[in-house]
mmCIF file of C-alpha atoms in Angstrom:
data_model
loop_
_atom_site.group_PDB
_atom_site.id
_atom_site.type_symbol
_atom_site.label_atom_id
_atom_site.label_comp_id
_atom_site.label_asym_id
_atom_site.label_seq_id
_atom_site.Cartn_x
_atom_site.Cartn_y
_atom_site.Cartn_z
ATOM 1 C CA UNK Y 1 4.851 -11.796 18.145
ATOM 2 C CA UNK Y 2 1.589 -11.222 16.308
ATOM 3 C CA UNK Y 3 3.221 -8.649 14.014
ATOM 4 C CA UNK Y 4 6.093 -11.021 13.240
ATOM 5 C CA UNK Y 5 3.642 -13.748 12.259
ATOM 6 C CA UNK Y 6 1.845 -11.323 9.953
ATOM 7 C CA UNK Y 7 5.143 -10.380 8.314
ATOM 8 C CA UNK Y 8 6.005 -14.026 7.700
ATOM 9 C CA UNK Y 9 2.580 -14.550 6.115
ATOM 10 C CA UNK Y 10 3.170 -11.570 3.829
ATOM 11 C CA UNK Y 11 6.577 -12.925 2.824
ATOM 12 C CA UNK Y 12 5.116 -16.330 1.976
ATOM 13 C CA UNK Y 13 2.384 -14.672 -0.071
ATOM 14 C CA UNK Y 14 4.852 -12.691 -2.117
ATOM 15 C CA UNK Y 15 7.185 -15.614 -2.730
ATOM 16 C CA UNK Y 16 4.547 -18.272 -3.359
ATOM 17 C CA UNK Y 17 1.599 -16.467 -4.911
ATOM 18 C CA UNK Y 18 3.523 -15.346 -7.966
ATOM 19 C CA UNK Y 19 4.893 -18.835 -8.583
ATOM 20 C CA UNK Y 20 1.715 -20.765 -7.878
ATOM 21 C CA UNK Y 21 -0.516 -18.397 -9.820
ATOM 22 C CA UNK Y 22 1.677 -18.483 -12.884
ATOM 23 C CA UNK Y 23 2.338 -22.199 -12.921
ATOM 24 C CA UNK Y 24 -1.358 -22.680 -13.548
ATOM 25 C CA UNK Y 25 -0.611 -21.460 -17.049
ATOM 26 C CA UNK Y 26 0.708 -24.190 -19.325
ATOM 27 C CA UNK Y 27 3.686 -24.255 -21.677
ATOM 28 C CA UNK Y 28 5.918 -21.893 -19.719
ATOM 29 C CA UNK Y 29 9.140 -21.399 -21.653
ATOM 30 C CA UNK Y 30 12.440 -20.312 -20.151
ATOM 31 C CA UNK Y 31 14.608 -17.355 -21.044
ATOM 32 C CA UNK Y 32 17.974 -18.217 -22.515
ATOM 33 C CA UNK Y 33 21.123 -18.286 -20.407
ATOM 34 C CA UNK Y 34 21.847 -18.538 -16.695
ATOM 35 C CA UNK Y 35 21.705 -16.144 -13.766
ATOM 36 C CA UNK Y 36 24.781 -13.958 -13.563
ATOM 37 C CA UNK Y 37 27.295 -14.914 -10.895
ATOM 38 C CA UNK Y 38 26.577 -13.593 -7.406
ATOM 39 C CA UNK Y 39 22.945 -12.716 -8.113
ATOM 40 C CA UNK Y 40 19.881 -13.712 -6.122
ATOM 41 C CA UNK Y 41 16.159 -13.119 -6.141
ATOM 42 C CA UNK Y 42 14.996 -10.663 -3.520
ATOM 43 C CA UNK Y 43 13.942 -12.718 -0.460
ATOM 44 C CA UNK Y 44 10.481 -11.102 -0.415
ATOM 45 C CA UNK Y 45 9.638 -11.234 -4.117
ATOM 46 C CA UNK Y 46 10.021 -14.305 -6.283
ATOM 47 C CA UNK Y 47 10.964 -14.136 -9.941
ATOM 48 C CA UNK Y 48 8.577 -14.702 -12.817
ATOM 49 C CA UNK Y 49 8.778 -18.418 -13.688
ATOM 50 C CA UNK Y 50 11.340 -19.068 -16.393
ATOM 51 C CA UNK Y 51 13.033 -15.678 -16.033
ATOM 52 C CA UNK Y 52 16.819 -15.312 -15.845
ATOM 53 C CA UNK Y 53 18.791 -12.654 -13.942
ATOM 54 C CA UNK Y 54 20.947 -10.536 -16.255
ATOM 55 C CA UNK Y 55 21.773 -7.637 -13.938
ATOM 56 C CA UNK Y 56 22.065 -7.517 -10.147
ATOM 57 C CA UNK Y 57 23.150 -4.814 -7.725
ATOM 58 C CA UNK Y 58 22.616 -4.485 -3.974
ATOM 59 C CA UNK Y 59 23.679 -1.633 -1.729
ATOM 60 C CA UNK Y 60 23.229 -1.730 2.045
ATOM 61 C CA UNK Y 61 22.357 1.969 2.066
ATOM 62 C CA UNK Y 62 21.753 4.343 -0.817
ATOM 63 C CA UNK Y 63 19.197 6.772 -2.237
ATOM 64 C CA UNK Y 64 16.469 6.057 -4.780
ATOM 65 C CA UNK Y 65 13.859 8.126 -6.616
ATOM 66 C CA UNK Y 66 10.496 6.348 -6.881
ATOM 67 C CA UNK Y 67 8.273 7.643 -9.717
ATOM 68 C CA UNK Y 68 4.767 8.680 -8.645
ATOM 69 C CA UNK Y 69 3.707 10.447 -11.817
ATOM 70 C CA UNK Y 70 4.213 10.796 -15.545
ATOM 71 C CA UNK Y 71 7.080 12.529 -17.311
ATOM 72 C CA UNK Y 72 6.354 16.177 -18.108
ATOM 73 C CA UNK Y 73 8.867 18.235 -20.078
ATOM 74 C CA UNK Y 74 11.565 15.651 -19.541
ATOM 75 C CA UNK Y 75 11.072 15.325 -15.766
ATOM 76 C CA UNK Y 76 8.907 13.263 -13.432
ATOM 77 C CA UNK Y 77 5.801 15.211 -12.450
ATOM 78 C CA UNK Y 78 5.825 13.579 -9.016
ATOM 79 C CA UNK Y 79 8.291 11.362 -7.171
ATOM 80 C CA UNK Y 80 9.393 10.159 -3.749
ATOM 81 C CA UNK Y 81 12.966 10.363 -2.486
ATOM 82 C CA UNK Y 82 13.929 7.335 -0.404
ATOM 83 C CA UNK Y 83 16.993 6.032 1.413
ATOM 84 C CA UNK Y 84 17.691 2.525 2.609
ATOM 85 C CA UNK Y 85 18.805 -0.876 1.364
ATOM 86 C CA UNK Y 86 18.482 -0.959 -2.425
ATOM 87 C CA UNK Y 87 18.237 -4.210 -4.400
ATOM 88 C CA UNK Y 88 18.089 -3.957 -8.197
ATOM 89 C CA UNK Y 89 17.430 -6.982 -10.394
ATOM 90 C CA UNK Y 90 16.946 -7.142 -14.148
ATOM 91 C CA UNK Y 91 15.418 -10.295 -15.601
ATOM 92 C CA UNK Y 92 14.957 -11.657 -19.086
ATOM 93 C CA UNK Y 93 11.477 -13.203 -19.123
ATOM 94 C CA UNK Y 94 10.352 -16.100 -21.362
ATOM 95 C CA UNK Y 95 9.933 -14.994 -24.961
ATOM 96 C CA UNK Y 96 6.405 -16.402 -25.257
ATOM 97 C CA UNK Y 97 5.058 -14.189 -22.443
ATOM 98 C CA UNK Y 98 3.656 -10.730 -23.048
ATOM 99 C CA UNK Y 99 4.655 -7.744 -20.961
ATOM 100 C CA UNK Y 100 0.977 -7.248 -20.071
ATOM 101 C CA UNK Y 101 0.686 -10.766 -18.645
ATOM 102 C CA UNK Y 102 3.867 -10.365 -16.608
ATOM 103 C CA UNK Y 103 2.788 -6.945 -15.330
ATOM 104 C CA UNK Y 104 -0.675 -8.072 -14.248
ATOM 105 C CA UNK Y 105 0.701 -11.087 -12.394
ATOM 106 C CA UNK Y 106 3.186 -8.966 -10.469
ATOM 107 C CA UNK Y 107 0.526 -6.355 -9.685
ATOM 108 C CA UNK Y 108 -1.951 -8.983 -8.459
ATOM 109 C CA UNK Y 109 0.696 -10.684 -6.350
ATOM 110 C CA UNK Y 110 1.811 -7.461 -4.694
ATOM 111 C CA UNK Y 111 -1.762 -6.399 -3.931
ATOM 112 C CA UNK Y 112 -2.594 -9.813 -2.462
ATOM 113 C CA UNK Y 113 0.466 -9.518 -0.229
ATOM 114 C CA UNK Y 114 -0.702 -6.215 1.243
ATOM 115 C CA UNK Y 115 1.166 -3.718 -0.926
ATOM 116 C CA UNK Y 116 -0.521 -0.407 -1.670
ATOM 117 C CA UNK Y 117 -0.135 0.569 -5.322
ATOM 118 C CA UNK Y 118 1.154 4.150 -5.478
ATOM 119 C CA UNK Y 119 1.312 4.752 -9.222
ATOM 120 C CA UNK Y 120 0.810 2.842 -12.466
ATOM 121 C CA UNK Y 121 1.387 3.723 -16.078
ATOM 122 C CA UNK Y 122 1.587 1.980 -19.422
ATOM 123 C CA UNK Y 123 2.248 2.471 -23.103
ATOM 124 C CA UNK Y 124 2.685 5.951 -24.479
ATOM 125 C CA UNK Y 125 1.334 7.589 -21.330
ATOM 126 C CA UNK Y 126 4.802 6.834 -19.910
ATOM 127 C CA UNK Y 127 6.313 8.770 -22.785
ATOM 128 C CA UNK Y 128 7.442 8.069 -26.321
ATOM 129 C CA UNK Y 129 10.895 7.449 -27.764
ATOM 130 C CA UNK Y 130 12.255 5.617 -24.719
ATOM 131 C CA UNK Y 131 11.679 8.591 -22.393
ATOM 132 C CA UNK Y 132 10.710 6.531 -19.345
ATOM 133 C CA UNK Y 133 13.776 4.264 -19.183
ATOM 134 C CA UNK Y 134 16.061 7.162 -20.075
ATOM 135 C CA UNK Y 135 14.731 9.420 -17.310
ATOM 136 C CA UNK Y 136 14.198 6.802 -14.594
ATOM 137 C CA UNK Y 137 17.017 4.316 -15.208
ATOM 138 C CA UNK Y 138 19.650 6.405 -16.962
ATOM 139 C CA UNK Y 139 19.380 9.746 -15.159
ATOM 140 C CA UNK Y 140 17.615 9.422 -11.770
ATOM 141 C CA UNK Y 141 18.510 5.856 -10.789
ATOM 142 C CA UNK Y 142 21.406 4.952 -13.107
ATOM 143 C CA UNK Y 143 21.890 1.306 -14.018
ATOM 144 C CA UNK Y 144 25.497 0.370 -14.687
ATOM 145 C CA UNK Y 145 26.863 -0.455 -18.110
ATOM 146 C CA UNK Y 146 24.697 -1.298 -21.087
ATOM 147 C CA UNK Y 147 21.897 -2.818 -19.018
ATOM 148 C CA UNK Y 148 20.003 0.476 -18.896
ATOM 149 C CA UNK Y 149 19.686 0.355 -22.683
ATOM 150 C CA UNK Y 150 18.136 -3.114 -22.587
ATOM 151 C CA UNK Y 151 15.012 -1.458 -21.150
ATOM 152 C CA UNK Y 152 14.582 0.751 -24.207
ATOM 153 C CA UNK Y 153 12.010 -1.353 -26.006
ATOM 154 C CA UNK Y 154 8.739 -0.672 -27.755
ATOM 155 C CA UNK Y 155 6.765 2.277 -26.365
ATOM 156 C CA UNK Y 156 3.436 0.451 -26.564
ATOM 157 C CA UNK Y 157 4.677 -2.571 -24.592
ATOM 158 C CA UNK Y 158 5.912 -0.793 -21.453
ATOM 159 C CA UNK Y 159 4.312 -1.027 -18.006
ATOM 160 C CA UNK Y 160 5.310 0.518 -14.681
ATOM 161 C CA UNK Y 161 4.116 0.431 -11.092
ATOM 162 C CA UNK Y 162 5.361 1.618 -7.730
ATOM 163 C CA UNK Y 163 4.043 0.086 -4.505
ATOM 164 C CA UNK Y 164 4.490 0.308 -0.737
ATOM 165 C CA UNK Y 165 4.251 -2.250 2.065
ATOM 166 C CA UNK Y 166 3.973 -0.932 5.630
ATOM 167 C CA UNK Y 167 5.984 -2.946 8.179
ATOM 168 C CA UNK Y 168 6.868 -2.365 11.843
ATOM 169 C CA UNK Y 169 10.553 -2.891 11.040
ATOM 170 C CA UNK Y 170 10.551 -0.450 8.149
ATOM 171 C CA UNK Y 171 8.464 0.044 5.048
ATOM 172 C CA UNK Y 172 9.268 -1.595 1.723
ATOM 173 C CA UNK Y 173 8.849 0.054 -1.675
ATOM 174 C CA UNK Y 174 8.806 -1.660 -5.057
ATOM 175 C CA UNK Y 175 9.579 0.018 -8.373
ATOM 176 C CA UNK Y 176 8.725 -2.308 -11.276
ATOM 177 C CA UNK Y 177 9.203 -1.663 -14.994
ATOM 178 C CA UNK Y 178 8.480 -4.169 -17.766
ATOM 179 C CA UNK Y 179 9.118 -3.659 -21.461
ATOM 180 C CA UNK Y 180 9.562 -5.613 -24.665
ATOM 181 C CA UNK Y 181 13.315 -5.341 -25.106
ATOM 182 C CA UNK Y 182 14.973 -4.657 -28.431
ATOM 183 C CA UNK Y 183 16.037 -8.317 -28.487
ATOM 184 C CA UNK Y 184 12.326 -9.341 -28.297
ATOM 185 C CA UNK Y 185 12.627 -10.840 -24.827
ATOM 186 C CA UNK Y 186 10.440 -9.176 -22.185
ATOM 187 C CA UNK Y 187 12.698 -7.397 -19.701
ATOM 188 C CA UNK Y 188 11.733 -6.963 -16.041
ATOM 189 C CA UNK Y 189 13.437 -4.304 -13.924
ATOM 190 C CA UNK Y 190 12.612 -4.940 -10.258
ATOM 191 C CA UNK Y 191 13.952 -2.463 -7.701
ATOM 192 C CA UNK Y 192 13.207 -3.008 -4.005
ATOM 193 C CA UNK Y 193 13.861 -0.298 -1.429
ATOM 194 C CA UNK Y 194 13.857 -1.325 2.238
ATOM 195 C CA UNK Y 195 13.631 1.666 4.541
ATOM 196 C CA UNK Y 196 16.041 1.389 7.444
ATOM 197 C CA UNK Y 197 15.846 4.124 10.076
ATOM 198 C CA UNK Y 198 19.144 5.708 11.021
ATOM 199 C CA UNK Y 199 18.952 6.319 14.727
ATOM 200 C CA UNK Y 200 22.640 6.754 15.566
ATOM 201 C CA UNK Y 201 23.652 9.619 13.351
ATOM 202 C CA UNK Y 202 26.743 10.693 15.292
ATOM 203 C CA UNK Y 203 28.926 9.453 18.131
ATOM 204 C CA UNK Y 204 28.620 11.196 21.480
ATOM 205 C CA UNK Y 205 30.315 14.582 21.517
ATOM 206 C CA UNK Y 206 32.762 15.475 24.244
ATOM 207 C CA UNK Y 207 31.838 18.010 26.923
ATOM 208 C CA UNK Y 208 34.432 20.452 25.576
ATOM 209 C CA UNK Y 209 32.875 20.455 22.097
ATOM 210 C CA UNK Y 210 29.395 20.996 23.531
ATOM 211 C CA UNK Y 211 30.669 23.866 25.697
ATOM 212 C CA UNK Y 212 32.318 25.501 22.673
ATOM 213 C CA UNK Y 213 29.063 25.396 20.690
ATOM 214 C CA UNK Y 214 27.039 26.861 23.540
ATOM 215 C CA UNK Y 215 29.615 29.609 24.077
ATOM 216 C CA UNK Y 216 29.600 30.471 20.372
ATOM 217 C CA UNK Y 217 25.895 30.296 19.415
ATOM 218 C CA UNK Y 218 24.023 29.777 22.687
ATOM 219 C CA UNK Y 219 22.871 26.231 22.041
ATOM 220 C CA UNK Y 220 24.110 22.806 20.962
ATOM 221 C CA UNK Y 221 22.283 19.991 19.195
ATOM 222 C CA UNK Y 222 23.452 16.697 20.665
ATOM 223 C CA UNK Y 223 23.075 13.308 19.009
ATOM 224 C CA UNK Y 224 23.473 10.221 21.122
ATOM 225 C CA UNK Y 225 20.388 10.210 23.338
ATOM 226 C CA UNK Y 226 18.190 7.396 22.097
ATOM 227 C CA UNK Y 227 14.515 6.532 22.449
ATOM 228 C CA UNK Y 228 12.381 3.788 20.995
ATOM 229 C CA UNK Y 229 9.826 4.925 18.418
ATOM 230 C CA UNK Y 230 6.968 6.855 20.064
ATOM 231 C CA UNK Y 231 8.507 6.312 23.517
ATOM 232 C CA UNK Y 232 10.037 8.668 26.078
ATOM 233 C CA UNK Y 233 12.259 6.217 27.958
ATOM 234 C CA UNK Y 234 15.974 7.030 27.660
ATOM 235 C CA UNK Y 235 17.745 3.936 26.341
ATOM 236 C CA UNK Y 236 20.908 2.590 28.048
ATOM 237 C CA UNK Y 237 23.097 3.296 25.000
ATOM 238 C CA UNK Y 238 22.572 7.011 25.726
ATOM 239 C CA UNK Y 239 24.919 6.777 28.711
ATOM 240 C CA UNK Y 240 28.122 8.049 26.995
ATOM 241 C CA UNK Y 241 26.496 11.346 26.006
ATOM 242 C CA UNK Y 242 24.749 11.732 29.362
ATOM 243 C CA UNK Y 243 28.151 11.461 31.059
ATOM 244 C CA UNK Y 244 29.518 14.203 28.814
ATOM 245 C CA UNK Y 245 26.579 16.493 29.620
ATOM 246 C CA UNK Y 246 27.225 15.849 33.314
ATOM 247 C CA UNK Y 247 30.903 16.777 32.824
ATOM 248 C CA UNK Y 248 29.825 19.932 31.002
ATOM 249 C CA UNK Y 249 27.727 21.039 33.967
ATOM 250 C CA UNK Y 250 30.315 19.989 36.531
ATOM 251 C CA UNK Y 251 33.056 22.153 35.008
ATOM 252 C CA UNK Y 252 30.746 25.076 34.227
ATOM 253 C CA UNK Y 253 29.175 25.683 37.620
ATOM 254 C CA UNK Y 254 27.204 28.762 36.578
ATOM 255 C CA UNK Y 255 25.705 27.190 33.456
ATOM 256 C CA UNK Y 256 21.967 26.535 33.401
ATOM 257 C CA UNK Y 257 20.300 24.760 30.490
ATOM 258 C CA UNK Y 258 17.011 24.295 28.767
ATOM 259 C CA UNK Y 259 16.852 20.674 27.646
ATOM 260 C CA UNK Y 260 14.785 20.891 24.458
ATOM 261 C CA UNK Y 261 13.257 17.880 22.725
ATOM 262 C CA UNK Y 262 12.811 17.824 18.935
ATOM 263 C CA UNK Y 263 11.011 15.324 16.683
ATOM 264 C CA UNK Y 264 10.548 14.619 12.993
ATOM 265 C CA UNK Y 265 7.235 15.291 11.224
ATOM 266 C CA UNK Y 266 5.747 11.806 11.576
ATOM 267 C CA UNK Y 267 2.436 12.272 13.383
ATOM 268 C CA UNK Y 268 0.401 15.341 14.256
ATOM 269 C CA UNK Y 269 1.778 18.602 15.605
ATOM 270 C CA UNK Y 270 0.038 18.141 18.957
ATOM 271 C CA UNK Y 271 1.352 14.587 19.323
ATOM 272 C CA UNK Y 272 4.936 15.595 18.554
ATOM 273 C CA UNK Y 273 4.810 18.582 20.889
ATOM 274 C CA UNK Y 274 3.810 16.321 23.762
ATOM 275 C CA UNK Y 275 6.309 13.593 22.830
ATOM 276 C CA UNK Y 276 9.218 16.028 22.607
ATOM 277 C CA UNK Y 277 8.350 17.487 26.025
ATOM 278 C CA UNK Y 278 8.139 14.029 27.609
ATOM 279 C CA UNK Y 279 11.496 13.083 26.126
ATOM 280 C CA UNK Y 280 13.122 16.260 27.422
ATOM 281 C CA UNK Y 281 11.673 15.587 30.873
ATOM 282 C CA UNK Y 282 13.044 12.035 30.743
ATOM 283 C CA UNK Y 283 16.544 13.346 29.981
ATOM 284 C CA UNK Y 284 16.361 15.809 32.869
ATOM 285 C CA UNK Y 285 15.191 13.054 35.197
ATOM 286 C CA UNK Y 286 18.121 10.799 34.302
ATOM 287 C CA UNK Y 287 20.649 13.621 34.712
ATOM 288 C CA UNK Y 288 19.234 14.561 38.115
ATOM 289 C CA UNK Y 289 18.576 11.165 39.679
ATOM 290 C CA UNK Y 290 21.314 9.068 38.083
ATOM 291 C CA UNK Y 291 24.085 11.610 37.532
ATOM 292 C CA UNK Y 292 23.554 13.963 40.450
ATOM 293 C CA UNK Y 293 22.921 17.173 38.498
ATOM 294 C CA UNK Y 294 21.168 19.943 40.447
ATOM 295 C CA UNK Y 295 17.535 20.051 39.282
ATOM 296 C CA UNK Y 296 17.527 23.848 39.489
ATOM 297 C CA UNK Y 297 20.026 24.020 36.620
ATOM 298 C CA UNK Y 298 17.789 22.215 34.131
ATOM 299 C CA UNK Y 299 14.415 22.974 32.528
ATOM 300 C CA UNK Y 300 12.663 20.618 30.107
ATOM 301 C CA UNK Y 301 10.924 21.938 26.988
ATOM 302 C CA UNK Y 302 9.552 20.419 23.800
ATOM 303 C CA UNK Y 303 9.076 22.061 20.415
ATOM 304 C CA UNK Y 304 8.062 18.993 18.430
ATOM 305 C CA UNK Y 305 8.602 19.329 14.690
ATOM 306 C CA UNK Y 306 8.750 23.126 14.625
ATOM 307 C CA UNK Y 307 12.529 23.572 14.342
ATOM 308 C CA UNK Y 308 13.959 21.077 11.827
ATOM 309 C CA UNK Y 309 17.640 21.150 10.893
ATOM 310 C CA UNK Y 310 17.148 18.991 7.786
ATOM 311 C CA UNK Y 311 14.437 17.981 5.338
ATOM 312 C CA UNK Y 312 11.868 15.536 6.686
ATOM 313 C CA UNK Y 313 11.511 14.070 3.192
ATOM 314 C CA UNK Y 314 14.328 11.568 3.750
ATOM 315 C CA UNK Y 315 15.035 9.141 6.575
ATOM 316 C CA UNK Y 316 18.438 10.725 7.087
ATOM 317 C CA UNK Y 317 16.825 14.126 7.497
ATOM 318 C CA UNK Y 318 14.219 12.800 9.904
ATOM 319 C CA UNK Y 319 16.977 11.183 11.973
ATOM 320 C CA UNK Y 320 18.792 14.532 12.143
ATOM 321 C CA UNK Y 321 15.613 16.207 13.341
ATOM 322 C CA UNK Y 322 15.030 13.680 16.140
ATOM 323 C CA UNK Y 323 17.398 15.243 18.617
ATOM 324 C CA UNK Y 324 17.921 16.960 21.955
ATOM 325 C CA UNK Y 325 19.272 20.489 22.124
ATOM 326 C CA UNK Y 326 20.939 22.149 25.093
ATOM 327 C CA UNK Y 327 20.106 25.863 25.218
ATOM 328 C CA UNK Y 328 21.776 28.281 27.598
ATOM 329 C CA UNK Y 329 19.292 29.957 29.951
#
């Protein structure tokens, strides 16, 4: 409950601080036109007063490259690969506002709301001759249609920042680029990435498929045994796969298994080794006491993060690595 209250406070800060802080400035003009049909501000981040939405795209799950460094030889020197809900909004800001003023207000608002600034850059340090928008918004994170070209303004007027907000329900990243567009209206490109863990990567495999894998390579990674974060209690939705493992052992009377827990790389090696062992022991306990499997046929082991099957750099990869494997003894 306390964490939820804190999150609501953060949301109010983001939505209200930008508006209240900027309305203290007089003579705010408004960009020409209306918001495009079907567009909305992101619920966590309000628009700059007087700005108008000209481009909007939201995907429930996609990938995004967040810049963390300058462009060197046509490529980002450092970046972060993310996956999650992606919201992309391009605004026209009021013509009588400078890109510097808009940038500093966004930066101040994000910092006040608890965001950690990961990287900032401005002017020609972001590259000359439209390099930044071409690399970031044309190649890495393509914007549809002609809207990517609207970001190709004056080199000296461009500002960028990336930021991160840590939340219990999933971290939020912001990628913000502001430039003086070729039409002389400041253009704001606001991209928000909401990390959403993928726990259920695959449906429960049938006993026959598990048996075939073990017969062929000596082990089988099974997806469908679920735990809460940092916990070792087997969740009820794991039941379908547990029934299939029970069937596997029932029809293969001589088969004995190591039940091996695996984790992602979040946390220390020692912590993950212990967590993976506790999770394996929890699976064995459920199979023995709730499904009637002979305890002598099962041994629990944990190898933590030492045997990944995918990159831990993405949430999808980390979800693949959080697994249980059945290894023939």
